[in-house]
PDB file of C-alpha atoms in Angstrom:
ATOM      1  CA  ASN A   1      -0.157  13.433   4.317  1.00 77.00           C
ATOM      2  CA  ALA A   2      -3.872  12.958   4.906  1.00 82.00           C
ATOM      3  CA  GLY A   3      -3.610   9.365   3.668  1.00 92.00           C
ATOM      4  CA  VAL A   4      -6.880   7.920   2.357  1.00 95.00           C
ATOM      5  CA  THR A   5      -9.952  10.063   2.913  1.00 96.00           C
ATOM      6  CA  GLN A   6     -13.579   9.091   2.398  1.00 97.00           C
ATOM      7  CA  THR A   7     -16.747  11.140   2.338  1.00 96.00           C
ATOM      8  CA  PRO A   8     -19.378  11.058   3.636  1.00 96.00           C
ATOM      9  CA  LYS A   9     -18.880   9.188   6.915  1.00 95.00           C
ATOM     10  CA  PHE A  10     -22.560   8.327   7.200  1.00 96.00           C
ATOM     11  CA  GLN A  11     -25.348   8.243   4.618  1.00 96.00           C
ATOM     12  CA  VAL A  12     -28.977   7.182   4.580  1.00 97.00           C
ATOM     13  CA  LEU A  13     -30.638   6.581   1.227  1.00 97.00           C
ATOM     14  CA  LYS A  14     -34.036   5.495   0.080  1.00 97.00           C
ATOM     15  CA  THR A  15     -34.398   2.530  -2.234  1.00 97.00           C
ATOM     16  CA  GLY A  16     -33.808   3.591  -5.834  1.00 97.00           C
ATOM     17  CA  GLN A  17     -31.756   6.661  -5.059  1.00 97.00           C
ATOM     18  CA  SER A  18     -28.274   7.044  -6.494  1.00 96.00           C
ATOM     19  CA  MET A  19     -25.197   8.489  -4.882  1.00 96.00           C
ATOM     20  CA  THR A  20     -21.422   8.626  -5.101  1.00 97.00           C
ATOM     21  CA  LEU A  21     -19.037   7.681  -2.333  1.00 98.00           C
ATOM     22  CA  GLN A  22     -15.874   9.706  -2.577  1.00 98.00           C
ATOM     23  CA  CYS A  23     -12.356   8.406  -2.014  1.00 98.00           C
ATOM     24  CA  ALA A  24      -9.091  10.296  -2.363  1.00 97.00           C
ATOM     25  CA  GLN A  25      -5.469   9.585  -1.513  1.00 96.00           C
ATOM     26  CA  ASP A  26      -2.481  11.895  -1.466  1.00 95.00           C
ATOM     27  CA  MET A  27       0.280   9.268  -1.470  1.00 93.00           C
ATOM     28  CA  ASN A  28       0.555   8.944  -5.264  1.00 92.00           C
ATOM     29  CA  HIS A  29      -0.506   5.310  -5.054  1.00 92.00           C
ATOM     30  CA  GLU A  30      -1.263   3.502  -8.288  1.00 91.00           C
ATOM     31  CA  TYR A  31      -3.532   0.822  -6.846  1.00 92.00           C
ATOM     32  CA  MET A  32      -6.920   1.633  -5.329  1.00 94.00           C
ATOM     33  CA  SER A  33      -9.784  -0.602  -4.258  1.00 95.00           C
ATOM     34  CA  TRP A  34     -13.290  -0.505  -2.854  1.00 97.00           C
ATOM     35  CA  TYR A  35     -14.473  -3.063  -0.303  1.00 96.00           C
ATOM     36  CA  ARG A  36     -17.680  -3.616   1.561  1.00 96.00           C
ATOM     37  CA  GLN A  37     -17.739  -5.043   5.053  1.00 93.00           C
ATOM     38  CA  ASP A  38     -20.748  -6.944   6.326  1.00 91.00           C
ATOM     39  CA  PRO A  39     -21.144  -8.871   9.598  1.00 85.00           C
ATOM     40  CA  GLY A  40     -19.712 -12.372   9.285  1.00 80.00           C
ATOM     41  CA  MET A  41     -18.579 -11.776   5.718  1.00 82.00           C
ATOM     42  CA  GLY A  42     -15.281 -10.005   6.240  1.00 85.00           C
ATOM     43  CA  LEU A  43     -14.131  -7.742   3.439  1.00 90.00           C
ATOM     44  CA  ARG A  44     -15.410  -8.257  -0.082  1.00 92.00           C
ATOM     45  CA  LEU A  45     -13.807  -6.539  -3.047  1.00 93.00           C
ATOM     46  CA  ILE A  46     -16.201  -4.500  -5.198  1.00 96.00           C
ATOM     47  CA  HIS A  47     -13.960  -2.827  -7.804  1.00 96.00           C
ATOM     48  CA  TYR A  48     -10.314  -1.983  -8.101  1.00 94.00           C
ATOM     49  CA  SER A  49      -7.966   0.094 -10.210  1.00 93.00           C
ATOM     50  CA  VAL A  50      -4.317  -0.357 -11.120  1.00 90.00           C
ATOM     51  CA  GLY A  51      -3.858   3.188 -12.371  1.00 90.00           C
ATOM     52  CA  ALA A  52      -5.628   6.185 -13.841  1.00 93.00           C
ATOM     53  CA  GLY A  53      -8.013   5.098 -16.578  1.00 93.00           C
ATOM     54  CA  ILE A  54      -7.899   1.415 -15.625  1.00 92.00           C
ATOM     55  CA  THR A  55     -10.550  -0.309 -13.515  1.00 94.00           C
ATOM     56  CA  ASP A  56     -11.753  -3.862 -13.078  1.00 93.00           C
ATOM     57  CA  GLN A  57     -14.417  -5.788 -11.226  1.00 93.00           C
ATOM     58  CA  GLY A  58     -13.900  -7.531  -7.956  1.00 91.00           C
ATOM     59  CA  GLU A  59     -15.961 -10.179  -6.198  1.00 90.00           C
ATOM     60  CA  VAL A  60     -19.246  -8.240  -5.815  1.00 94.00           C
ATOM     61  CA  PRO A  61     -19.472  -5.540  -8.522  1.00 96.00           C
ATOM     62  CA  SER A  62     -23.183  -5.700  -9.262  1.00 96.00           C
ATOM     63  CA  GLY A  63     -24.981  -2.398  -8.649  1.00 96.00           C
ATOM     64  CA  TYR A  64     -21.778  -0.345  -8.457  1.00 97.00           C
ATOM     65  CA  ASN A  65     -19.739   1.670 -10.948  1.00 97.00           C
ATOM     66  CA  VAL A  66     -16.296   3.192 -10.647  1.00 97.00           C
ATOM     67  CA  SER A  67     -14.025   5.431 -12.661  1.00 96.00           C
ATOM     68  CA  ARG A  68     -10.433   6.570 -12.204  1.00 96.00           C
ATOM     69  CA  SER A  69      -9.792   9.794 -14.070  1.00 96.00           C
ATOM     70  CA  THR A  70      -6.916  10.837 -11.797  1.00 96.00           C
ATOM     71  CA  THR A  71      -4.381   9.010  -9.658  1.00 95.00           C
ATOM     72  CA  GLU A  72      -5.802  10.630  -6.517  1.00 96.00           C
ATOM     73  CA  ASP A  73      -9.535   9.954  -6.805  1.00 97.00           C
ATOM     74  CA  PHE A  74     -11.560   6.756  -7.047  1.00 98.00           C
ATOM     75  CA  PRO A  75     -15.294   7.398  -6.585  1.00 98.00           C
ATOM     76  CA  LEU A  76     -17.818   4.582  -6.156  1.00 98.00           C
ATOM     77  CA  ARG A  77     -21.271   5.112  -7.626  1.00 98.00           C
ATOM     78  CA  LEU A  78     -24.410   3.351  -6.491  1.00 96.00           C
ATOM     79  CA  LEU A  79     -26.713   3.397  -9.485  1.00 92.00           C
ATOM     80  CA  SER A  80     -30.030   2.533  -7.812  1.00 96.00           C
ATOM     81  CA  ALA A  81     -29.653   1.829  -4.116  1.00 96.00           C
ATOM     82  CA  ALA A  82     -31.120  -1.358  -2.646  1.00 97.00           C
ATOM     83  CA  PRO A  83     -31.420  -2.466   1.002  1.00 97.00           C
ATOM     84  CA  SER A  84     -28.861  -5.216   0.247  1.00 96.00           C
ATOM     85  CA  GLN A  85     -26.297  -2.468  -0.235  1.00 97.00           C
ATOM     86  CA  THR A  86     -26.550  -1.428   3.395  1.00 97.00           C
ATOM     87  CA  SER A  87     -22.978  -1.893   4.545  1.00 97.00           C
ATOM     88  CA  VAL A  88     -19.759  -0.220   5.563  1.00 95.00           C
ATOM     89  CA  TYR A  89     -17.644   0.744   2.568  1.00 97.00           C
ATOM     90  CA  PHE A  90     -13.875   1.051   2.698  1.00 96.00           C
ATOM     91  CA  CYS A  91     -11.542   2.518   0.135  1.00 97.00           C
ATOM     92  CA  ALA A  92      -7.930   1.374   0.134  1.00 95.00           C
ATOM     93  CA  SER A  93      -4.779   2.211  -1.758  1.00 94.00           C
ATOM     94  CA  ARG A  94      -1.251   0.902  -2.094  1.00 90.00           C
ATOM     95  CA  MET A  95       1.822   1.900  -3.984  1.00 84.00           C
ATOM     96  CA  GLY A  96       2.758  -1.280  -5.791  1.00 75.00           C
ATOM     97  CA  THR A  97       3.086  -5.027  -5.770  1.00 69.00           C
ATOM     98  CA  SER A  98       6.549  -5.683  -4.363  1.00 67.00           C
ATOM     99  CA  GLY A  99       7.326  -6.672  -0.792  1.00 63.00           C
ATOM    100  CA  SER A 100       8.067  -3.113   0.291  1.00 65.00           C
ATOM    101  CA  THR A 101       5.151  -1.435  -1.445  1.00 71.00           C
ATOM    102  CA  ASP A 102       2.180  -3.768  -1.087  1.00 76.00           C
ATOM    103  CA  THR A 103       0.849  -2.588   2.274  1.00 84.00           C
ATOM    104  CA  GLN A 104      -2.763  -1.463   1.931  1.00 88.00           C
ATOM    105  CA  TYR A 105      -3.818   1.857   3.443  1.00 93.00           C
ATOM    106  CA  PHE A 106      -7.500   2.093   4.314  1.00 95.00           C
ATOM    107  CA  GLY A 107      -9.821   5.025   4.672  1.00 95.00           C
ATOM    108  CA  PRO A 108     -12.066   5.438   7.744  1.00 94.00           C
ATOM    109  CA  GLY A 109     -15.120   4.045   5.969  1.00 95.00           C
ATOM    110  CA  THR A 110     -18.583   5.182   4.913  1.00 97.00           C
ATOM    111  CA  ARG A 111     -21.530   3.725   6.765  1.00 96.00           C
ATOM    112  CA  LEU A 112     -24.431   3.450   4.335  1.00 97.00           C
ATOM    113  CA  THR A 113     -28.011   2.560   5.190  1.00 97.00           C
ATOM    114  CA  VAL A 114     -30.569   1.977   2.452  1.00 97.00           C
ATOM    115  CA  LEU A 115     -34.183   2.084   3.585  1.00 96.00           C
TER     116      LEU A 115
ATOM    117  CA  GLY B   1      -7.838 -19.848  -5.915  1.00 80.00           C
ATOM    118  CA  ASP B   2      -6.226 -18.164  -2.954  1.00 85.00           C
ATOM    119  CA  SER B   3      -7.984 -18.278   0.385  1.00 90.00           C
ATOM    120  CA  VAL B   4      -7.428 -17.367   4.029  1.00 94.00           C
ATOM    121  CA  THR B   5      -9.104 -19.097   6.964  1.00 95.00           C
ATOM    122  CA  GLN B   6      -9.166 -17.549  10.423  1.00 94.00           C
ATOM    123  CA  MET B   7     -10.513 -18.893  13.661  1.00 89.00           C
ATOM    124  CA  GLU B   8     -13.973 -17.654  14.425  1.00 86.00           C
ATOM    125  CA  GLY B   9     -14.513 -15.219  17.218  1.00 87.00           C
ATOM    126  CA  PRO B  10     -15.164 -13.548  19.370  1.00 94.00           C
ATOM    127  CA  VAL B  11     -12.089 -14.355  21.389  1.00 96.00           C
ATOM    128  CA  THR B  12     -12.610 -13.136  24.951  1.00 97.00           C
ATOM    129  CA  LEU B  13      -9.621 -12.754  27.264  1.00 97.00           C
ATOM    130  CA  SER B  14      -8.731 -11.125  30.530  1.00 97.00           C
ATOM    131  CA  GLU B  15      -6.063  -8.448  30.587  1.00 97.00           C
ATOM    132  CA  GLU B  16      -2.495  -9.879  30.612  1.00 97.00           C
ATOM    133  CA  ALA B  17      -3.613 -13.206  29.141  1.00 97.00           C
ATOM    134  CA  CYS B  18      -1.826 -14.779  26.171  1.00 98.00           C
ATOM    135  CA  LEU B  19      -3.344 -14.417  22.725  1.00 97.00           C
ATOM    136  CA  THR B  20      -3.243 -16.704  19.715  1.00 97.00           C
ATOM    137  CA  ILE B  21      -5.399 -16.142  16.649  1.00 97.00           C
ATOM    138  CA  ASN B  22      -5.007 -18.909  14.104  1.00 97.00           C
ATOM    139  CA  CYS B  23      -4.666 -18.198  10.403  1.00 97.00           C
ATOM    140  CA  THR B  24      -4.049 -20.690   7.615  1.00 97.00           C
ATOM    141  CA  TYR B  25      -3.891 -20.045   3.925  1.00 95.00           C
ATOM    142  CA  THR B  26      -4.118 -21.698   0.538  1.00 93.00           C
ATOM    143  CA  ALA B  27      -2.150 -20.166  -2.286  1.00 88.00           C
ATOM    144  CA  THR B  28       0.036 -21.041  -5.233  1.00 81.00           C
ATOM    145  CA  GLY B  29       3.408 -19.416  -5.486  1.00 78.00           C
ATOM    146  CA  TYR B  30       5.033 -17.462  -2.674  1.00 82.00           C
ATOM    147  CA  PRO B  31       2.553 -15.066  -1.067  1.00 88.00           C
ATOM    148  CA  SER B  32       3.239 -12.214   1.273  1.00 90.00           C
ATOM    149  CA  LEU B  33       1.254 -12.509   4.503  1.00 94.00           C
ATOM    150  CA  PHE B  34      -0.275  -9.745   6.591  1.00 95.00           C
ATOM    151  CA  TRP B  35      -2.182  -9.055   9.757  1.00 97.00           C
ATOM    152  CA  TYR B  36      -4.399  -5.986   9.780  1.00 96.00           C
ATOM    153  CA  VAL B  37      -6.261  -4.591  12.791  1.00 97.00           C
ATOM    154  CA  GLN B  38      -9.520  -2.671  12.840  1.00 94.00           C
ATOM    155  CA  TYR B  39     -10.372  -0.677  15.943  1.00 95.00           C
ATOM    156  CA  PRO B  40     -14.023   0.185  16.570  1.00 90.00           C
ATOM    157  CA  GLY B  41     -15.352   2.715  14.099  1.00 88.00           C
ATOM    158  CA  GLU B  42     -12.146   2.869  12.086  1.00 90.00           C
ATOM    159  CA  GLY B  43     -10.642   1.468   8.902  1.00 91.00           C
ATOM    160  CA  LEU B  44      -8.108  -1.348   8.801  1.00 93.00           C
ATOM    161  CA  GLN B  45      -4.456  -0.652   9.442  1.00 94.00           C
ATOM    162  CA  LEU B  46      -1.416  -2.821   8.967  1.00 94.00           C
ATOM    163  CA  LEU B  47      -0.228  -4.572  12.128  1.00 97.00           C
ATOM    164  CA  LEU B  48       2.614  -6.672  10.722  1.00 96.00           C
ATOM    165  CA  LYS B  49       3.702  -8.547   7.635  1.00 94.00           C
ATOM    166  CA  ALA B  50       6.080 -11.235   6.414  1.00 94.00           C
ATOM    167  CA  THR B  51       7.206 -11.712   2.851  1.00 90.00           C
ATOM    168  CA  LYS B  52       8.937 -15.111   2.851  1.00 90.00           C
ATOM    169  CA  ALA B  53       9.026 -18.414   4.680  1.00 92.00           C
ATOM    170  CA  ASP B  54      10.343 -18.343   8.279  1.00 95.00           C
ATOM    171  CA  ASP B  55      10.134 -14.552   8.424  1.00 95.00           C
ATOM    172  CA  LYS B  56       8.685 -13.188  11.659  1.00 97.00           C
ATOM    173  CA  GLY B  57       6.645 -10.018  11.595  1.00 95.00           C
ATOM    174  CA  SER B  58       6.325  -8.101  14.838  1.00 96.00           C
ATOM    175  CA  TYR B  59       4.864  -4.873  16.184  1.00 96.00           C
ATOM    176  CA  LYS B  60       4.344  -3.691  19.756  1.00 95.00           C
ATOM    177  CA  GLY B  61       4.310  -7.190  21.247  1.00 97.00           C
ATOM    178  CA  PHE B  62       2.359  -8.850  18.450  1.00 98.00           C
ATOM    179  CA  GLU B  63       4.189 -11.517  16.461  1.00 98.00           C
ATOM    180  CA  ALA B  64       3.475 -13.892  13.607  1.00 98.00           C
ATOM    181  CA  THR B  65       5.794 -16.336  11.858  1.00 97.00           C
ATOM    182  CA  TYR B  66       5.401 -17.340   8.215  1.00 96.00           C
ATOM    183  CA  ARG B  67       5.251 -21.161   8.284  1.00 96.00           C
ATOM    184  CA  LYS B  68       5.278 -22.519   4.760  1.00 93.00           C
ATOM    185  CA  GLU B  69       5.280 -26.160   5.868  1.00 94.00           C
ATOM    186  CA  THR B  70       1.988 -25.715   7.719  1.00 95.00           C
ATOM    187  CA  THR B  71       0.702 -22.819   5.536  1.00 95.00           C
ATOM    188  CA  SER B  72       0.048 -20.813   8.668  1.00 97.00           C
ATOM    189  CA  PHE B  73       0.589 -17.292  10.003  1.00 98.00           C
ATOM    190  CA  HIS B  74      -0.792 -17.345  13.546  1.00 98.00           C
ATOM    191  CA  LEU B  75      -0.936 -14.063  15.466  1.00 98.00           C
ATOM    192  CA  GLU B  76       0.403 -14.136  19.038  1.00 98.00           C
ATOM    193  CA  LYS B  77       0.854 -11.748  21.920  1.00 98.00           C
ATOM    194  CA  GLY B  78       2.175 -12.631  25.333  1.00 97.00           C
ATOM    195  CA  SER B  79       0.107 -10.190  27.403  1.00 96.00           C
ATOM    196  CA  VAL B  80      -2.954  -8.460  25.979  1.00 98.00           C
ATOM    197  CA  GLN B  81      -4.348  -5.121  27.092  1.00 97.00           C
ATOM    198  CA  VAL B  82      -7.870  -3.736  27.026  1.00 97.00           C
ATOM    199  CA  SER B  83      -6.706  -1.415  24.251  1.00 96.00           C
ATOM    200  CA  ASP B  84      -6.006  -4.469  22.030  1.00 97.00           C
ATOM    201  CA  SER B  85      -9.748  -5.066  21.707  1.00 97.00           C
ATOM    202  CA  ALA B  86     -10.376  -4.943  17.966  1.00 97.00           C
ATOM    203  CA  VAL B  87     -11.037  -7.094  14.913  1.00 95.00           C
ATOM    204  CA  TYR B  88      -7.966  -8.766  13.418  1.00 97.00           C
ATOM    205  CA  PHE B  89      -7.740  -9.736   9.757  1.00 95.00           C
ATOM    206  CA  CYS B  90      -5.261 -12.141   8.224  1.00 96.00           C
ATOM    207  CA  ALA B  91      -4.500 -11.523   4.552  1.00 94.00           C
ATOM    208  CA  LEU B  92      -2.273 -12.688   1.762  1.00 91.00           C
ATOM    209  CA  ARG B  93      -1.075 -11.216  -1.477  1.00 88.00           C
ATOM    210  CA  ASN B  94       0.162 -13.718  -3.978  1.00 78.00           C
ATOM    211  CA  THR B  95       3.273 -12.592  -5.784  1.00 69.00           C
ATOM    212  CA  GLY B  96       2.895 -15.335  -8.358  1.00 56.00           C
ATOM    213  CA  GLY B  97      -0.470 -14.327  -9.715  1.00 48.00           C
ATOM    214  CA  SER B  98      -3.093 -11.709  -8.952  1.00 53.00           C
ATOM    215  CA  TYR B  99      -1.939  -8.644  -7.092  1.00 70.00           C
ATOM    216  CA  ILE B 100      -5.303  -8.379  -5.353  1.00 78.00           C
ATOM    217  CA  PRO B 101      -4.995  -9.258  -1.650  1.00 86.00           C
ATOM    218  CA  THR B 102      -7.232 -11.922  -0.146  1.00 89.00           C
ATOM    219  CA  PHE B 103      -8.609 -11.276   3.351  1.00 92.00           C
ATOM    220  CA  GLY B 104      -9.877 -13.638   5.990  1.00 93.00           C
ATOM    221  CA  ARG B 105     -13.233 -12.950   7.609  1.00 92.00           C
ATOM    222  CA  GLY B 106     -11.736 -11.332  10.688  1.00 94.00           C
ATOM    223  CA  THR B 107     -11.563 -12.383  14.337  1.00 95.00           C
ATOM    224  CA  SER B 108     -12.976 -10.158  17.035  1.00 95.00           C
ATOM    225  CA  LEU B 109     -10.897  -9.872  20.207  1.00 97.00           C
ATOM    226  CA  ILE B 110     -12.463  -8.610  23.434  1.00 97.00           C
ATOM    227  CA  VAL B 111     -10.175  -7.993  26.391  1.00 97.00           C
ATOM    228  CA  HIS B 112     -11.721  -7.475  29.823  1.00 96.00           C
ATOM    229  CA  PRO B 113      -9.987  -5.585  32.650  1.00 95.00           C
TER     230      PRO B 113
END
């Protein structure tokens, strides 16, 4: 298994540009999430999904959209990039919610800079 | 709501020193507790977990005991190595409510030779 993969690894955008961060998992996990990581702020949840066709907002959803058309893929769209969105973005997935299935698996991250 | 508080870092130690990173939590119900580790330039990965009171999670010398009476899950290691240098995150997932895990802010550990 490749686990959780993210592309691209690095990206530089200009203010106002849009782009999509890709996330895929091959573990047949139902739950997927997007986080951003900023210095001193830890991980903050942007959006999450509990299955194909179902998404919901996390702590900091403004400026981001998601969709979940398949179990495997969970792309994150930046609608109009702003310098405040400069961050490291992590995608994560897990199988379920019980004690044996609730471990989160993280991708390697996408480092985004908005100029 | 649920919350996790970790000691602020960075924690700087010499090789073979003892490590303790404090973690306390606030949650209703009976949460599962986790420690994740993030090595430089990588994503987070599970280090250990505990699902009920008095459980001890352990992995390669790292240990943490689920203390319900003190709402704590401190991470310990008896002898750290340079390769343990990383950021450590405490997290909880509440089984009684939301299934979304709550993370602490992370504690950076730097181990010098």
